[in-house]
Amino acid sequence: SAPSAPSAPSAPSASPPSEASPSHANTSMTRPVLRSRSPYPLTSLSGSAGATSDRNSRAKPLRLPSPPPPPPAPPPPAPFRTVNERVLVQDLDGWLLMAAYNHQANTNPSLVEGTAPSSATEGFSHVWPGTHLGLTASDIAEVRFYCHTSNHNRVINFSTKNDWVRTMILNGQMNSNTASHWNSGTTKLKGHTGFLPDTTTSTNTGSIESNIAFKDGNSHQFAFNPGSSRWQCDDNWDTSAATSHQIWIKLAR
């Protein structure tokens, strides 16, 4: 009989790989895990620099102390001042109002003597420094004359320290009046645009209440004389224009 064929060698049986035993795991090398003990989270270097820059940007600028405030300005003069029991209007420059005649157009009322005017622009009365206030010429440093009219746009506004004018204004009597008392030595004040007093060439005597104080040869006059129907301010007008005449004094200090 024929010999039998040799049998093929059997293939080794496949078996799943065995898991590492515990003893093998204990002997393997492991890398330690680093943990921060800081209570704050770790940040990168770029983050730290940004935080520092942000804090610097929020830093308050250096502030220098403010300079001390300037001393307060002296208070302006009171709007009224009492002189020998008379209450007088006083402006911001210390002028005291003696006469104020706010004359309405087409009227010719009589002057009111002995009552101090209560307003420069609305008053209609006058007092004299000597007659009613008991002052002397040495008590008066300057006298101021003002007027305007609806007849034109010129304004008379000047002051004088002339001895004769300071004496005349005590009672309004213009004895020994001459042009030289008016056409020189005067100070033009704010708003003055009139021809007078510089063009004065003639004057009247008597009371300033009834006569022209100063005038020139070109019909420029200064007068508030209802007795003669004169209400004139750098012109030769009658009662038809509205006018304002004022006389002020400044006391000697």
Short mmCIF file of C-alpha atoms in Angstrom, two decimals:
data_model
loop_
_atom_site.label_atom_id
_atom_site.label_comp_id
_atom_site.label_asym_id
_atom_site.label_seq_id
_atom_site.Cartn_x
_atom_site.Cartn_y
_atom_site.Cartn_z
CA SER A 1 0.00 0.00 0.00
CA ALA A 2 0.99 3.56 -0.69
CA PRO A 3 2.48 5.40 2.15
CA SER A 4 0.30 8.12 3.63
CA ALA A 5 1.15 11.72 2.95
CA PRO A 6 2.70 13.53 5.80
CA SER A 7 0.33 15.91 7.54
CA ALA A 8 0.89 19.67 7.27
CA PRO A 9 2.27 21.26 10.35
CA SER A 10 -0.41 23.01 12.29
CA ALA A 11 -0.30 26.80 12.46
CA PRO A 12 0.17 28.23 15.87
CA SER A 13 -3.10 29.33 17.34
CA ALA A 14 -3.63 33.10 17.42
CA SER A 15 -4.28 34.41 20.87
CA PRO A 16 -4.99 37.95 21.96
CA PRO A 17 -2.00 39.84 23.28
CA SER A 18 -1.79 39.66 26.97
CA GLU A 19 -2.18 42.91 28.98
CA ALA A 20 0.76 44.13 30.95
CA SER A 21 0.74 42.75 34.33
CA PRO A 22 0.65 45.02 37.32
CA SER A 23 4.22 44.29 38.10
CA HIS A 24 5.20 45.47 34.63
CA ALA A 25 3.29 48.81 35.04
CA ASN A 26 4.98 49.58 38.32
CA THR A 27 8.40 49.20 36.80
CA SER A 28 7.74 51.58 33.80
CA MET A 29 9.16 55.21 33.88
CA THR A 30 6.51 58.01 34.39
CA ARG A 31 7.04 61.84 34.03
CA PRO A 32 6.02 63.82 37.07
CA VAL A 33 3.24 66.43 36.57
CA LEU A 34 4.24 69.96 37.68
CA ARG A 35 1.61 71.84 39.65
CA SER A 36 1.81 75.52 40.72
CA ARG A 37 1.37 76.28 44.38
CA SER A 38 0.59 79.96 43.62
CA PRO A 39 -2.98 81.03 44.36
CA TYR A 40 -2.97 82.96 41.06
CA PRO A 41 -3.25 81.40 37.61
CA LEU A 42 -0.10 81.10 35.58
CA THR A 43 0.21 83.55 32.72
CA SER A 44 2.52 83.76 29.82
CA LEU A 45 5.34 86.29 29.70
CA SER A 46 3.57 88.22 26.98
CA GLY A 47 0.46 88.36 29.14
CA SER A 48 2.41 89.69 32.12
CA ALA A 49 3.99 92.44 30.07
CA GLY A 50 0.60 93.45 28.73
CA ALA A 51 -0.88 93.62 32.21
CA THR A 52 1.98 95.82 33.42
CA SER A 53 1.62 98.13 30.43
CA ASP A 54 -2.13 98.38 31.05
CA ARG A 55 -1.58 99.30 34.68
CA ASN A 56 0.93 101.99 33.68
CA SER A 57 -1.51 103.46 31.16
CA ARG A 58 -4.09 103.81 33.91
CA ALA A 59 -1.70 105.60 36.27
CA LYS A 60 -2.95 109.06 37.32
CA PRO A 61 -0.97 112.02 35.90
CA LEU A 62 1.03 114.14 38.28
CA ARG A 63 -0.98 117.21 39.20
CA LEU A 64 0.74 120.37 40.36
CA PRO A 65 -0.98 122.48 43.02
CA SER A 66 -3.10 125.32 41.66
CA PRO A 67 -1.81 128.87 42.21
CA PRO A 68 -3.60 130.86 44.90
CA PRO A 69 -6.54 132.96 43.64
CA PRO A 70 -5.93 136.68 43.10
CA PRO A 71 -7.11 139.05 45.81
CA PRO A 72 -10.69 140.24 45.35
CA ALA A 73 -11.27 143.53 43.59
CA PRO A 74 -12.40 146.40 45.79
CA PRO A 75 -16.17 146.78 45.82
CA PRO A 76 -17.63 149.45 43.55
CA PRO A 77 -18.96 152.60 45.16
CA ALA A 78 -22.49 152.39 46.48
CA PRO A 79 -25.14 153.77 44.09
CA PHE A 80 -26.08 156.37 46.71
CA ARG A 81 -24.07 158.44 49.16
CA THR A 82 -25.26 160.64 51.99
CA VAL A 83 -23.62 164.06 52.25
CA ASN A 84 -24.77 166.29 55.10
CA GLU A 85 -28.06 164.36 55.36
CA ARG A 86 -28.73 164.54 51.61
CA VAL A 87 -28.91 161.23 49.75
CA LEU A 88 -27.15 161.65 46.41
CA VAL A 89 -26.78 159.41 43.37
CA GLN A 90 -23.18 158.22 43.01
CA ASP A 91 -21.82 156.55 39.88
CA LEU A 92 -19.09 153.90 39.63
CA ASP A 93 -16.36 156.54 39.36
CA GLY A 94 -17.43 158.37 42.50
CA TRP A 95 -19.24 161.27 40.83
CA LEU A 96 -22.13 162.71 42.84
CA LEU A 97 -25.19 163.91 40.92
CA MET A 98 -26.19 167.52 41.62
CA ALA A 99 -28.56 168.22 38.73
CA ALA A 100 -30.47 165.98 36.35
CA TYR A 101 -33.04 167.31 33.92
CA ASN A 102 -34.61 164.72 31.66
CA HIS A 103 -36.62 167.06 29.45
CA GLN A 104 -39.34 165.67 27.19
CA ALA A 105 -39.81 167.09 23.70
CA ASN A 106 -42.37 169.88 23.27
CA THR A 107 -42.57 170.59 27.00
CA ASN A 108 -41.19 173.44 29.08
CA PRO A 109 -41.59 172.62 32.78
CA SER A 110 -40.05 174.70 35.54
CA LEU A 111 -36.86 173.59 37.27
CA VAL A 112 -37.15 171.91 40.69
CA GLU A 113 -34.57 173.32 43.11
CA GLY A 114 -33.70 171.81 46.49
CA THR A 115 -34.50 168.16 45.71
CA ALA A 116 -31.60 165.82 44.98
CA PRO A 117 -32.31 163.90 41.75
CA SER A 118 -32.84 160.18 42.29
CA SER A 119 -31.75 159.19 38.78
CA ALA A 120 -29.33 160.59 36.23
CA THR A 121 -31.51 159.59 33.28
CA GLU A 122 -35.01 160.04 34.72
CA GLY A 123 -34.59 162.78 37.33
CA PHE A 124 -35.90 166.32 37.07
CA SER A 125 -34.43 168.40 39.92
CA HIS A 126 -31.21 169.83 41.32
CA VAL A 127 -29.33 170.81 44.47
CA TRP A 128 -26.30 173.07 44.80
CA PRO A 129 -23.29 171.88 46.83
CA GLY A 130 -23.01 175.11 48.79
CA THR A 131 -26.64 176.15 49.16
CA HIS A 132 -28.07 172.74 50.00
CA LEU A 133 -25.13 170.56 51.10
CA GLY A 134 -23.06 173.11 53.02
CA LEU A 135 -19.90 172.40 51.02
CA THR A 136 -17.16 174.83 50.02
CA ALA A 137 -15.05 175.03 46.87
CA SER A 138 -12.19 173.26 48.67
CA ASP A 139 -14.50 170.28 49.25
CA ILE A 140 -14.93 169.85 45.49
CA ALA A 141 -12.18 168.33 43.36
CA GLU A 142 -13.90 168.43 39.97
CA VAL A 143 -17.16 169.39 38.28
CA ARG A 144 -18.62 167.43 35.38
CA PHE A 145 -21.09 168.60 32.71
CA TYR A 146 -23.08 166.23 30.49
CA CYS A 147 -25.88 166.57 27.95
CA HIS A 148 -27.38 164.94 24.88
CA THR A 149 -30.36 165.78 22.68
CA SER A 150 -32.67 164.18 20.14
CA ASN A 151 -31.78 166.99 17.75
CA HIS A 152 -28.41 165.42 16.80
CA ASN A 153 -25.97 162.66 17.82
CA ARG A 154 -23.30 164.73 19.54
CA VAL A 155 -22.74 164.36 23.28
CA ILE A 156 -21.14 166.79 25.73
CA ASN A 157 -19.31 165.00 28.55
CA PHE A 158 -16.36 166.71 30.22
CA SER A 159 -14.96 167.60 33.63
CA THR A 160 -12.94 170.53 34.93
CA LYS A 161 -10.92 171.41 38.02
CA ASN A 162 -11.11 175.12 37.26
CA ASP A 163 -11.26 177.16 40.49
CA TRP A 164 -13.92 179.53 39.16
CA VAL A 165 -16.19 176.64 38.06
CA ARG A 166 -15.77 174.89 41.44
CA THR A 167 -16.86 178.12 43.15
CA MET A 168 -19.69 178.87 40.70
CA ILE A 169 -21.27 175.46 41.18
CA LEU A 170 -21.74 176.07 44.92
CA ASN A 171 -24.88 178.13 44.15
CA GLY A 172 -25.13 178.27 40.36
CA GLN A 173 -24.25 181.97 40.14
CA MET A 174 -22.04 182.71 37.11
CA ASN A 175 -20.59 186.07 38.14
CA SER A 176 -17.38 186.92 36.25
CA ASN A 177 -17.97 184.12 33.77
CA THR A 178 -15.53 184.13 30.83
CA ALA A 179 -14.78 181.85 27.89
CA SER A 180 -11.38 180.90 29.28
CA HIS A 181 -13.07 179.01 32.12
CA TRP A 182 -14.47 176.58 29.51
CA ASN A 183 -12.33 176.38 26.38
CA SER A 184 -9.17 175.12 28.07
CA GLY A 185 -8.12 172.88 30.94
CA THR A 186 -11.04 170.45 30.59
CA THR A 187 -10.95 166.64 30.46
CA LYS A 188 -13.13 164.96 27.86
CA LEU A 189 -14.86 161.90 29.27
CA LYS A 190 -16.15 158.74 27.60
CA GLY A 191 -18.53 159.39 24.72
CA HIS A 192 -17.77 163.10 24.34
CA THR A 193 -18.25 164.21 20.72
CA GLY A 194 -19.51 167.80 21.10
CA PHE A 195 -18.00 171.00 19.75
CA LEU A 196 -18.35 172.60 23.15
CA PRO A 197 -16.63 173.38 25.46
CA ASP A 198 -13.48 173.75 23.33
CA THR A 199 -15.15 176.12 20.85
CA THR A 200 -16.49 178.45 23.56
CA THR A 201 -16.10 182.10 22.61
CA SER A 202 -18.67 183.80 24.87
CA THR A 203 -20.64 183.29 28.07
CA ASN A 204 -23.45 184.77 30.12
CA THR A 205 -23.53 185.85 33.73
CA GLY A 206 -26.32 185.50 36.29
CA SER A 207 -27.78 182.16 37.34
CA ILE A 208 -27.04 179.01 35.36
CA GLU A 209 -30.72 178.19 35.85
CA SER A 210 -31.78 181.07 33.61
CA ASN A 211 -28.79 181.86 31.38
CA ILE A 212 -26.47 180.17 28.91
CA ALA A 213 -23.35 178.90 30.68
CA PHE A 214 -21.09 178.75 27.59
CA LYS A 215 -21.53 179.03 23.82
CA ASP A 216 -19.67 179.69 20.58
CA GLY A 217 -20.37 181.80 17.49
CA ASN A 218 -21.84 178.85 15.56
CA SER A 219 -25.05 178.42 17.55
CA HIS A 220 -23.61 175.76 19.89
CA GLN A 221 -24.86 176.41 23.43
CA PHE A 222 -25.22 174.70 26.80
CA ALA A 223 -28.41 175.71 28.62
CA PHE A 224 -31.37 174.36 30.56
CA ASN A 225 -33.44 177.51 30.99
CA PRO A 226 -37.22 176.99 30.89
CA GLY A 227 -37.73 180.69 31.65
CA SER A 228 -36.25 181.42 28.22
CA SER A 229 -37.51 178.20 26.61
CA ARG A 230 -33.93 177.03 26.19
CA TRP A 231 -33.10 173.32 26.31
CA GLN A 232 -29.87 173.39 24.38
CA CYS A 233 -27.05 170.85 24.08
CA ASP A 234 -24.35 171.79 21.58
CA ASP A 235 -27.02 173.50 19.46
CA ASN A 236 -29.42 176.46 19.46
CA TRP A 237 -32.73 174.63 19.76
CA ASP A 238 -35.95 175.41 21.59
CA THR A 239 -38.31 173.12 23.50
CA SER A 240 -39.13 170.77 20.61
CA ALA A 241 -36.18 168.40 21.19
CA ALA A 242 -35.87 165.90 24.04
CA THR A 243 -32.79 166.69 26.10
CA SER A 244 -30.87 165.45 29.12
CA HIS A 245 -28.66 167.76 31.17
CA GLN A 246 -26.58 166.57 34.12
CA ILE A 247 -24.12 168.24 36.52
CA TRP A 248 -21.91 166.14 38.82
CA ILE A 249 -19.20 166.84 41.39
CA LYS A 250 -16.38 164.72 42.75
CA LEU A 251 -15.40 165.38 46.33
CA ALA A 252 -11.81 166.17 47.26
CA ARG A 253 -10.06 163.37 49.18
#
